Amino acid sequence: MASRGDEPLARAMDRARRPPSVDTLARSIKDVGLPHPLLVEAARAAIGAGDPGSARDRALRTASELLRPVVNATGVMLHTNLGRAPIGVQQEAGYTNLELDLSTGRRGSRHNHAATLLAAACGAEAALVVNNGAAAVMLVLAALAAGRAVAVSRGELVEIGGGFRIPDVLAGSGAELVEVGTTNRTRVSDYRAVLSGELGDELALILKVHQSNYKVVGFTESVPVSVLARLGPPVVFDIGSGLLDAGTPWLSEGPPAWLQGEPAARQALEQGAALVTFSGDKLLGGPQAGVIAGQSDLVAQCAAHPLSRALRPGRLVLGALQETALAYLRRDGDAIPFWRMATASLADLRRRAEALGAGEVVECRSVPGGGSIPGLEIPSIGVALRGDVTEHLRRAPVPVIARVSGHRTIIDLRTVSPADDGLVALAIEAATESTAP
Ligand SMILES: *Cc1c(COP(=O)(O)O)cnc(C)c1O
């Protein structure tokens, strides 16, 4: 009799000791809002680790790894970890006339909209858009110099972030690197020596690479494009940042002082570069893309190379880049978020900092970032909070990314869109409440 009555109790006790089923656990954390298979994965990992209670945190961690908007309060305008240049483009993802000529009804080219506009904006005969700056350099070398030689100054054999090294890119494209001059000084006579040497006839290009992310100071010398252009082979100038015109006609106040020395596409072409290559998401202020601009025959050769098909961007990127290019052609720098933040006045930033009503209003320094213009700082205004509250700020509904300086957390308002000031205020309030003694 006793044994019959004890049986369900024993089973119930056994159940309590056993971990919950993966499926039950996954259902119990449904409110995290992830698709069921991802919740199951979190539940399985939690049970596997002998800690079913951790399932929710594991699922939340997965959710936090999804792409989402954040507020950049770091003061680094082109922050690679935050997607470089912000773009203010909203677009439908429906059908477009990507490769359809609407006037004839025949097949068109995806190089006809954004690329043509960018060419117009920098005074190039033609342009081609690929996925990023690295792809642009790679395609130019593969299309114009495979099996031949390319002369590069030893001072320009650079590594750009993410393992993009000019010597490796050259090797990968099938071109042979001919090193010219020395690390700190390269003269025109060094190039002439190469041209009259045994590889002179093999030389397909002279490649000039902007030392975007570092500076050589002191006893240095390099050869300007205008001089290289007179040597014979076409000069390709990888300017990197995508400054379209040194005169910045899209800014009513003219070029900011900090742009001094940054190579620009229009001027490089005027000085005789056959092609320039640059990124879409650095100083250009557009989406991630790479642009090849210059002589139409050379651009056509790049477009005809099989790699061009592999490196072509999609319509979302081309749509965003078209918007950016149109803003340049309208000379409307205010429509380009990067230029809007780069030229925001200290008075405006101070007014916004004061309106936040939290922390201490402080002077700080923004930087261009994205490997552009190293060592350059732009005066800015922000608010300082006591201690390191960066983690709390990152946990806000829209994460706010700030930096720590001394024993304070600095929120630099130059890189924050004014439309996001309310989000910053909320995040500060939550962060300071949770750290209040
Ligand atoms: C940034 C940069 C690149 C690489 O461009 P991505 O768009 O990052 O691929 C290449 N060359 C120079 C000089 C650069 O500054």
Tab-separated table of C-alpha atoms and ligand atoms in Angstrom:
chain	number	residue	atom	x	y	z
A	1	MET	CA	0.000	0.000	0.000
A	2	ALA	CA	2.809	2.318	1.024
A	3	SER	CA	4.781	1.503	-2.063
A	4	ARG	CA	1.835	2.331	-4.365
A	5	GLY	CA	1.338	5.714	-2.688
A	6	ASP	CA	5.070	6.564	-2.722
A	7	GLU	CA	5.568	5.906	-6.403
A	8	PRO	CA	4.316	9.265	-7.839
A	9	LEU	CA	6.134	11.160	-5.094
A	10	ALA	CA	9.416	9.454	-5.956
A	11	ARG	CA	8.894	10.249	-9.590
A	12	ALA	CA	8.137	13.874	-8.794
A	13	MET	CA	11.293	14.128	-6.673
A	14	ASP	CA	13.282	12.569	-9.469
A	15	ARG	CA	11.839	15.109	-11.931
A	16	ALA	CA	12.782	17.993	-9.671
A	17	ARG	CA	16.361	16.761	-9.547
A	18	ARG	CA	16.489	16.325	-13.318
A	19	PRO	CA	17.200	19.412	-15.402
A	20	PRO	CA	14.197	20.858	-17.235
A	21	SER	CA	13.778	19.805	-20.837
A	22	VAL	CA	15.561	21.991	-23.364
A	23	ASP	CA	12.293	22.862	-25.001
A	24	THR	CA	10.541	23.861	-21.743
A	25	LEU	CA	13.488	26.021	-20.763
A	26	ALA	CA	13.583	27.645	-24.213
A	27	ARG	CA	9.872	28.457	-23.967
A	28	SER	CA	10.313	29.976	-20.520
A	29	ILE	CA	12.622	32.681	-21.947
A	30	LYS	CA	10.410	33.513	-24.912
A	31	ASP	CA	10.202	37.172	-23.809
A	32	VAL	CA	13.845	37.716	-24.891
A	33	GLY	CA	12.308	37.982	-28.345
A	34	LEU	CA	14.671	35.757	-30.336
A	35	PRO	CA	13.459	33.118	-32.819
A	36	HIS	CA	12.828	29.760	-31.112
A	37	PRO	CA	15.906	27.921	-32.527
A	38	LEU	CA	18.197	30.537	-30.954
A	39	LEU	CA	16.414	30.177	-27.594
A	40	VAL	CA	16.825	26.392	-27.864
A	41	GLU	CA	20.527	26.875	-28.474
A	42	ALA	CA	20.816	29.079	-25.359
A	43	ALA	CA	18.808	26.553	-23.311
A	44	ARG	CA	20.906	23.632	-24.518
A	45	ALA	CA	24.149	25.455	-23.710
A	46	ALA	CA	22.858	26.394	-20.243
A	47	ILE	CA	21.807	22.820	-19.437
A	48	GLY	CA	25.049	21.496	-20.896
A	49	ALA	CA	26.983	23.782	-18.553
A	50	GLY	CA	24.956	22.414	-15.600
A	51	ASP	CA	23.448	25.866	-15.055
A	52	PRO	CA	19.916	26.005	-16.509
A	53	GLY	CA	19.372	29.341	-14.764
A	54	SER	CA	21.896	30.953	-17.132
A	55	ALA	CA	19.707	30.365	-20.192
A	56	ARG	CA	18.186	33.834	-20.143
A	57	ASP	CA	21.578	35.570	-19.881
A	58	ARG	CA	22.919	33.444	-22.697
A	59	ALA	CA	19.939	34.372	-24.873
A	60	LEU	CA	20.315	38.055	-23.974
A	61	ARG	CA	23.956	37.850	-24.959
A	62	THR	CA	23.002	36.428	-28.347
A	63	ALA	CA	20.458	39.238	-28.742
A	64	SER	CA	23.074	41.867	-27.864
A	65	GLU	CA	25.312	40.551	-30.654
A	66	LEU	CA	22.732	41.348	-33.315
A	67	LEU	CA	23.305	44.490	-35.368
A	68	ARG	CA	21.456	47.437	-33.831
A	69	PRO	CA	21.706	51.212	-33.683
A	70	VAL	CA	24.087	52.685	-31.109
A	71	VAL	CA	24.918	56.261	-30.150
A	72	ASN	CA	28.565	57.147	-30.835
A	73	ALA	CA	29.703	59.399	-27.988
A	74	THR	CA	33.384	58.467	-28.375
A	75	GLY	CA	34.371	61.570	-30.334
A	76	VAL	CA	35.879	59.318	-33.033
A	77	MET	CA	33.943	60.427	-36.092
A	78	LEU	CA	34.844	57.461	-38.307
A	79	HIS	CA	34.854	54.634	-35.768
A	80	THR	CA	35.526	51.369	-37.581
A	81	ASN	CA	33.916	49.340	-34.759
A	82	LEU	CA	30.774	51.459	-35.112
A	83	GLY	CA	30.546	51.222	-38.898
A	84	ARG	CA	32.651	54.283	-39.838
A	85	ALA	CA	30.656	57.145	-41.403
A	86	PRO	CA	27.030	57.469	-40.275
A	87	ILE	CA	24.673	57.828	-43.221
A	88	GLY	CA	21.254	59.391	-43.021
A	89	VAL	CA	19.717	57.339	-45.773
A	90	GLN	CA	16.306	55.697	-45.591
A	91	GLN	CA	15.425	53.551	-48.527
A	92	GLU	CA	12.870	51.074	-49.752
A	93	ALA	CA	14.402	47.715	-50.525
A	94	GLY	CA	11.982	46.953	-53.343
A	95	TYR	CA	12.722	46.740	-57.047
A	96	THR	CA	14.879	49.440	-58.623
A	97	ASN	CA	16.157	50.187	-62.120
A	98	LEU	CA	19.556	48.872	-60.979
A	99	GLU	CA	20.484	47.522	-64.403
A	100	LEU	CA	17.600	48.719	-66.541
A	101	ASP	CA	17.706	51.701	-68.860
A	102	LEU	CA	14.234	53.160	-68.370
A	103	SER	CA	14.372	55.219	-71.556
A	104	THR	CA	15.074	52.262	-73.872
A	105	GLY	CA	13.773	49.384	-71.776
A	106	ARG	CA	17.068	47.607	-72.391
A	107	ARG	CA	19.691	46.387	-70.004
A	108	GLY	CA	21.520	49.231	-68.292
A	109	SER	CA	24.586	49.263	-66.087
A	110	ARG	CA	24.819	49.427	-62.316
A	111	HIS	CA	27.765	51.759	-62.872
A	112	ASN	CA	25.559	54.463	-64.328
A	113	HIS	CA	24.080	56.090	-61.241
A	114	ALA	CA	26.277	56.434	-58.139
A	115	ALA	CA	29.541	55.984	-60.049
A	116	THR	CA	28.680	58.537	-62.737
A	117	LEU	CA	27.613	61.084	-60.115
A	118	LEU	CA	30.790	60.569	-58.091
A	119	ALA	CA	32.887	61.018	-61.228
A	120	ALA	CA	31.093	64.310	-61.862
A	121	ALA	CA	31.603	65.392	-58.258
A	122	CYS	CA	35.396	64.945	-58.441
A	123	GLY	CA	35.975	65.906	-62.082
A	124	ALA	CA	36.830	62.378	-63.277
A	125	GLU	CA	35.967	61.073	-66.764
A	126	ALA	CA	34.499	57.909	-65.256
A	127	ALA	CA	34.222	55.927	-62.057
A	128	LEU	CA	33.504	52.415	-60.858
A	129	VAL	CA	32.163	51.365	-57.454
A	130	VAL	CA	33.247	48.193	-55.640
A	131	ASN	CA	32.785	46.889	-52.098
A	132	ASN	CA	35.525	48.789	-50.249
A	133	GLY	CA	38.773	50.664	-50.673
A	134	ALA	CA	40.867	47.525	-50.446
A	135	ALA	CA	38.851	45.959	-53.274
A	136	ALA	CA	39.365	49.084	-55.390
A	137	VAL	CA	43.172	48.837	-55.101
A	138	MET	CA	43.085	45.106	-55.685
A	139	LEU	CA	40.952	45.435	-58.826
A	140	VAL	CA	43.071	48.234	-60.317
A	141	LEU	CA	46.247	46.202	-59.862
A	142	ALA	CA	44.713	42.983	-61.170
A	143	ALA	CA	43.142	44.669	-64.197
A	144	LEU	CA	46.015	46.956	-65.171
A	145	ALA	CA	49.189	45.319	-63.909
A	146	ALA	CA	48.851	41.522	-63.573
A	147	GLY	CA	51.987	39.856	-64.903
A	148	ARG	CA	53.784	43.190	-65.039
A	149	ALA	CA	55.571	45.444	-62.560
A	150	VAL	CA	54.315	48.234	-60.301
A	151	ALA	CA	56.634	50.833	-58.761
A	152	VAL	CA	55.883	51.861	-55.172
A	153	SER	CA	57.934	54.052	-52.850
A	154	ARG	CA	59.316	52.165	-49.851
A	155	GLY	CA	57.723	54.875	-47.718
A	156	GLU	CA	54.297	53.865	-49.014
A	157	LEU	CA	54.394	50.090	-48.512
A	158	VAL	CA	51.826	50.498	-45.769
A	159	GLU	CA	49.506	48.276	-43.809
A	160	ILE	CA	45.961	49.606	-43.485
A	161	GLY	CA	43.842	48.160	-40.660
A	162	GLY	CA	42.663	44.579	-40.895
A	163	GLY	CA	45.800	43.121	-42.485
A	164	PHE	CA	45.554	45.011	-45.793
A	165	ARG	CA	49.238	45.271	-46.738
A	166	ILE	CA	50.235	46.858	-50.018
A	167	PRO	CA	52.990	44.278	-50.804
A	168	ASP	CA	50.550	41.408	-50.172
A	169	VAL	CA	47.798	43.022	-52.242
A	170	LEU	CA	50.258	43.480	-55.076
A	171	ALA	CA	51.352	39.864	-54.851
A	172	GLY	CA	47.731	38.720	-54.727
A	173	SER	CA	46.865	40.701	-57.847
A	174	GLY	CA	49.608	38.985	-59.830
A	175	ALA	CA	51.675	42.140	-60.243
A	176	GLU	CA	55.337	42.382	-59.327
A	177	LEU	CA	56.338	44.983	-56.769
A	178	VAL	CA	59.300	47.187	-57.580
A	179	GLU	CA	60.395	49.040	-54.464
A	180	VAL	CA	61.577	52.592	-54.972
A	181	GLY	CA	63.711	54.816	-52.734
A	182	THR	CA	63.887	54.446	-48.960
A	183	THR	CA	61.450	54.433	-46.064
A	184	ASN	CA	61.788	58.128	-45.274
A	185	ARG	CA	63.038	59.622	-48.545
A	186	THR	CA	62.098	58.822	-52.105
A	187	ARG	CA	63.144	61.175	-54.905
A	188	VAL	CA	62.128	61.428	-58.525
A	189	SER	CA	65.617	60.179	-59.464
A	190	ASP	CA	64.793	56.915	-57.674
A	191	TYR	CA	61.779	56.422	-59.958
A	192	ARG	CA	63.873	57.370	-63.000
A	193	ALA	CA	66.461	54.750	-62.043
A	194	VAL	CA	63.735	52.091	-62.028
A	195	LEU	CA	62.381	53.274	-65.384
A	196	SER	CA	65.780	53.103	-67.040
A	197	GLY	CA	66.632	49.805	-65.338
A	198	GLU	CA	65.908	46.270	-66.524
A	199	LEU	CA	62.287	46.373	-65.285
A	200	GLY	CA	61.608	49.723	-66.922
A	201	ASP	CA	59.756	48.235	-69.894
A	202	GLU	CA	57.753	45.949	-67.645
A	203	LEU	CA	56.403	48.797	-65.569
A	204	ALA	CA	52.608	48.928	-65.872
A	205	LEU	CA	51.912	51.533	-63.214
A	206	ILE	CA	53.325	53.813	-60.608
A	207	LEU	CA	51.284	53.345	-57.442
A	208	LYS	CA	51.197	56.121	-54.876
A	209	VAL	CA	49.625	55.258	-51.526
A	210	HIS	CA	48.564	57.853	-48.998
A	211	GLN	CA	50.032	57.058	-45.581
A	212	SER	CA	46.573	57.404	-44.093
A	213	ASN	CA	47.102	56.038	-40.652
A	214	TYR	CA	50.622	57.089	-39.727
A	215	LYS	CA	53.053	59.920	-40.190
A	216	VAL	CA	56.740	59.987	-41.010
A	217	VAL	CA	58.247	63.151	-39.589
A	218	GLY	CA	61.704	64.679	-39.760
A	219	PHE	CA	64.107	63.951	-42.610
A	220	THR	CA	61.555	62.971	-45.225
A	221	GLU	CA	60.914	63.440	-48.911
A	222	SER	CA	58.353	62.083	-51.327
A	223	VAL	CA	57.442	62.807	-54.931
A	224	PRO	CA	54.188	64.653	-55.647
A	225	VAL	CA	51.710	63.263	-58.160
A	226	SER	CA	52.354	66.144	-60.564
A	227	VAL	CA	55.990	65.031	-60.917
A	228	LEU	CA	55.253	61.292	-61.035
A	229	ALA	CA	52.709	61.939	-63.798
A	230	ARG	CA	55.465	63.199	-66.111
A	231	LEU	CA	57.517	59.993	-65.878
A	232	GLY	CA	55.459	57.974	-68.369
A	233	PRO	CA	53.517	55.069	-66.806
A	234	PRO	CA	50.007	55.852	-65.544
A	235	VAL	CA	49.971	56.962	-61.913
A	236	VAL	CA	47.382	55.381	-59.627
A	237	PHE	CA	46.942	57.291	-56.374
A	238	ASP	CA	45.268	55.434	-53.507
A	239	ILE	CA	44.140	58.512	-51.585
A	240	GLY	CA	42.238	56.406	-49.048
A	241	SER	CA	39.765	58.765	-47.431
A	242	GLY	CA	37.605	59.945	-50.307
A	243	LEU	CA	37.941	63.683	-49.873
A	244	LEU	CA	36.424	64.654	-53.236
A	245	ASP	CA	37.730	68.198	-53.513
A	246	ALA	CA	40.273	70.029	-51.347
A	247	GLY	CA	38.211	73.213	-51.781
A	248	THR	CA	35.184	71.549	-50.057
A	249	PRO	CA	32.615	73.544	-52.098
A	250	TRP	CA	29.894	71.689	-50.154
A	251	LEU	CA	30.863	73.566	-46.974
A	252	SER	CA	29.739	77.185	-46.781
A	253	GLU	CA	32.711	78.106	-44.581
A	254	GLY	CA	35.304	76.488	-46.866
A	255	PRO	CA	37.757	73.747	-45.874
A	256	PRO	CA	38.312	73.249	-42.128
A	257	ALA	CA	41.928	73.830	-41.086
A	258	TRP	CA	42.348	70.215	-40.029
A	259	LEU	CA	41.953	68.954	-43.624
A	260	GLN	CA	45.300	70.501	-44.542
A	261	GLY	CA	47.508	67.993	-46.349
A	262	GLU	CA	44.778	65.401	-46.906
A	263	PRO	CA	44.936	64.363	-50.585
A	264	ALA	CA	41.762	65.021	-52.565
A	265	ALA	CA	40.422	63.209	-55.625
A	266	ARG	CA	39.808	66.250	-57.855
A	267	GLN	CA	43.237	67.768	-57.248
A	268	ALA	CA	45.054	64.419	-57.639
A	269	LEU	CA	43.410	63.941	-61.046
A	270	GLU	CA	44.149	67.545	-62.051
A	271	GLN	CA	47.770	66.979	-61.113
A	272	GLY	CA	47.940	64.070	-63.505
A	273	ALA	CA	46.917	60.905	-61.651
A	274	ALA	CA	45.363	58.522	-64.171
A	275	LEU	CA	43.209	56.960	-61.463
A	276	VAL	CA	42.426	57.593	-57.818
A	277	THR	CA	41.016	55.000	-55.440
A	278	PHE	CA	39.224	55.707	-52.177
A	279	SER	CA	36.769	54.404	-49.592
A	280	GLY	CA	33.085	55.340	-49.485
A	281	ASP	CA	32.790	55.430	-45.713
A	282	LYS	CA	35.679	57.618	-44.575
A	283	LEU	CA	35.758	61.359	-45.350
A	284	LEU	CA	33.358	60.795	-48.246
A	285	GLY	CA	30.719	60.126	-45.595
A	286	GLY	CA	28.826	57.419	-47.473
A	287	PRO	CA	28.264	53.668	-47.115
A	288	GLN	CA	31.042	51.084	-47.146
A	289	ALA	CA	32.269	51.071	-50.732
A	290	GLY	CA	35.402	51.555	-52.796
A	291	VAL	CA	35.658	53.958	-55.717
A	292	ILE	CA	37.969	53.896	-58.723
A	293	ALA	CA	37.819	57.215	-60.581
A	294	GLY	CA	39.770	58.735	-63.451
A	295	GLN	CA	40.526	58.033	-67.123
A	296	SER	CA	37.603	56.308	-68.789
A	297	ASP	CA	39.692	53.750	-70.719
A	298	LEU	CA	41.368	52.559	-67.522
A	299	VAL	CA	38.088	52.519	-65.572
A	300	ALA	CA	36.577	50.462	-68.428
A	301	GLN	CA	39.477	47.991	-68.224
A	302	CYS	CA	38.799	47.594	-64.484
A	303	ALA	CA	35.070	47.118	-65.097
A	304	ALA	CA	35.779	44.449	-67.715
A	305	HIS	CA	37.998	42.366	-65.397
A	306	PRO	CA	36.289	39.248	-63.950
A	307	LEU	CA	37.116	40.399	-60.388
A	308	SER	CA	34.873	43.412	-60.941
A	309	ARG	CA	31.849	41.075	-60.996
A	310	ALA	CA	32.983	39.477	-57.729
A	311	LEU	CA	33.502	42.846	-56.059
A	312	ARG	CA	30.369	44.642	-57.201
A	313	PRO	CA	28.154	46.197	-54.519
A	314	GLY	CA	24.406	45.702	-54.241
A	315	ARG	CA	21.594	48.166	-54.755
A	316	LEU	CA	21.354	49.198	-51.077
A	317	VAL	CA	24.934	50.437	-51.139
A	318	LEU	CA	24.588	51.998	-54.581
A	319	GLY	CA	21.383	53.734	-53.474
A	320	ALA	CA	23.037	55.197	-50.378
A	321	LEU	CA	26.095	56.218	-52.369
A	322	GLN	CA	23.888	57.918	-54.962
A	323	GLU	CA	22.254	59.981	-52.194
A	324	THR	CA	25.696	60.953	-50.913
A	325	ALA	CA	26.925	61.902	-54.394
A	326	LEU	CA	23.804	63.983	-55.074
A	327	ALA	CA	24.395	65.912	-51.837
A	328	TYR	CA	27.939	66.729	-53.002
A	329	LEU	CA	26.662	67.869	-56.394
A	330	ARG	CA	24.060	70.082	-54.677
A	331	ARG	CA	26.951	71.400	-52.532
A	332	ASP	CA	24.862	70.477	-49.523
A	333	GLY	CA	27.338	69.368	-46.857
A	334	ASP	CA	24.576	69.562	-44.255
A	335	ALA	CA	22.917	66.553	-45.884
A	336	ILE	CA	26.020	64.445	-45.190
A	337	PRO	CA	26.080	63.458	-41.496
A	338	PHE	CA	29.888	63.246	-41.379
A	339	TRP	CA	30.353	66.838	-42.576
A	340	ARG	CA	27.535	68.047	-40.359
A	341	MET	CA	29.248	66.670	-37.260
A	342	ALA	CA	32.739	67.634	-38.408
A	343	THR	CA	31.728	71.276	-38.739
A	344	ALA	CA	29.353	71.613	-35.759
A	345	SER	CA	30.265	74.766	-33.846
A	346	LEU	CA	31.525	74.673	-30.271
A	347	ALA	CA	28.705	77.031	-29.290
A	348	ASP	CA	26.093	74.561	-30.553
A	349	LEU	CA	27.815	71.630	-28.875
A	350	ARG	CA	27.989	73.571	-25.598
A	351	ARG	CA	24.296	74.436	-25.763
A	352	ARG	CA	23.438	70.770	-26.265
A	353	ALA	CA	25.761	69.673	-23.453
A	354	GLU	CA	24.129	72.148	-21.081
A	355	ALA	CA	20.657	71.055	-22.144
A	356	LEU	CA	21.469	67.478	-21.131
A	357	GLY	CA	21.417	68.732	-17.561
A	358	ALA	CA	23.685	65.965	-16.314
A	359	GLY	CA	27.351	65.634	-15.486
A	360	GLU	CA	29.850	68.417	-15.956
A	361	VAL	CA	30.135	70.267	-19.279
A	362	VAL	CA	33.750	69.862	-20.427
A	363	GLU	CA	36.000	70.700	-23.355
A	364	CYS	CA	37.276	67.600	-25.118
A	365	ARG	CA	38.827	66.574	-28.428
A	366	SER	CA	37.307	64.644	-31.290
A	367	VAL	CA	39.342	62.836	-33.944
A	368	PRO	CA	38.496	61.924	-37.557
A	369	GLY	CA	39.379	58.240	-36.988
A	370	GLY	CA	39.002	55.481	-39.579
A	371	GLY	CA	42.718	55.680	-40.259
A	372	SER	CA	42.345	59.231	-41.577
A	373	ILE	CA	44.526	62.187	-40.642
A	374	PRO	CA	46.508	60.664	-37.745
A	375	GLY	CA	47.422	62.893	-34.851
A	376	LEU	CA	44.725	65.399	-35.670
A	377	GLU	CA	42.318	66.570	-32.988
A	378	ILE	CA	39.249	68.772	-33.324
A	379	PRO	CA	38.130	70.796	-30.285
A	380	SER	CA	34.785	69.613	-28.992
A	381	ILE	CA	32.391	69.807	-26.047
A	382	GLY	CA	30.983	66.985	-24.008
A	383	VAL	CA	29.839	66.027	-20.562
A	384	ALA	CA	31.945	64.220	-17.988
A	385	LEU	CA	30.474	61.725	-15.525
A	386	ARG	CA	32.294	60.568	-12.418
A	387	GLY	CA	34.000	57.167	-12.666
A	388	ASP	CA	33.828	54.614	-15.443
A	389	VAL	CA	30.172	54.145	-16.348
A	390	THR	CA	30.802	53.023	-19.925
A	391	GLU	CA	29.364	49.583	-19.241
A	392	HIS	CA	26.121	51.042	-17.855
A	393	LEU	CA	25.859	53.339	-20.865
A	394	ARG	CA	26.310	50.377	-23.184
A	395	ARG	CA	23.368	48.645	-21.483
A	396	ALA	CA	20.920	51.444	-22.346
A	397	PRO	CA	18.011	50.462	-24.649
A	398	VAL	CA	19.943	52.235	-27.410
A	399	PRO	CA	23.542	51.637	-26.278
A	400	VAL	CA	25.638	54.777	-25.818
A	401	ILE	CA	29.350	54.219	-26.498
A	402	ALA	CA	31.594	56.572	-24.521
A	403	ARG	CA	35.217	56.658	-23.451
A	404	VAL	CA	37.076	56.951	-20.188
A	405	SER	CA	39.639	59.644	-19.518
A	406	GLY	CA	41.283	59.992	-16.142
A	407	HIS	CA	38.644	58.814	-13.682
A	408	ARG	CA	35.777	60.156	-15.737
A	409	THR	CA	33.520	58.998	-18.502
A	410	ILE	CA	33.465	61.490	-21.366
A	411	ILE	CA	30.450	61.817	-23.639
A	412	ASP	CA	31.656	63.785	-26.677
A	413	LEU	CA	28.668	65.464	-28.333
A	414	ARG	CA	30.350	66.084	-31.695
A	415	THR	CA	29.763	62.490	-32.788
A	416	VAL	CA	26.230	62.334	-31.333
A	417	SER	CA	23.425	63.296	-33.684
A	418	PRO	CA	21.358	66.085	-32.035
A	419	ALA	CA	18.332	63.854	-32.657
A	420	ASP	CA	19.862	61.361	-30.209
A	421	ASP	CA	20.444	63.797	-27.328
A	422	GLY	CA	17.288	62.501	-25.625
A	423	LEU	CA	18.624	58.929	-25.756
A	424	VAL	CA	21.903	60.117	-24.253
A	425	ALA	CA	20.044	61.890	-21.429
A	426	LEU	CA	18.079	58.713	-20.642
A	427	ALA	CA	21.205	56.556	-20.700
A	428	ILE	CA	23.057	58.973	-18.397
A	429	GLU	CA	20.147	59.028	-15.985
A	430	ALA	CA	19.999	55.224	-15.847
A	431	ALA	CA	23.796	54.919	-15.533
A	432	THR	CA	24.148	57.463	-12.749
A	433	GLU	CA	21.180	56.007	-10.828
A	434	SER	CA	22.600	52.513	-10.944
A	435	THR	CA	26.018	53.719	-9.800
A	436	ALA	CA	24.745	56.103	-7.121
A	437	PRO	CA	26.121	55.166	-3.697
B	1	LIG	C1	41.357	52.950	-45.634
B	1	LIG	C2	42.318	52.780	-46.726
B	1	LIG	C3	42.286	51.643	-47.552
B	1	LIG	C4	41.308	50.541	-47.331
B	1	LIG	O1	39.998	50.975	-47.550
B	1	LIG	P1	38.780	50.127	-46.947
B	1	LIG	O2	37.573	50.851	-47.422
B	1	LIG	O3	38.948	50.115	-45.478
B	1	LIG	O4	38.891	48.762	-47.535
B	1	LIG	C5	43.221	51.542	-48.563
B	1	LIG	N1	44.149	52.501	-48.754
B	1	LIG	C6	44.208	53.618	-47.989
B	1	LIG	C7	45.265	54.623	-48.266
B	1	LIG	C8	43.298	53.789	-46.946
B	1	LIG	O5	43.367	54.878	-46.184
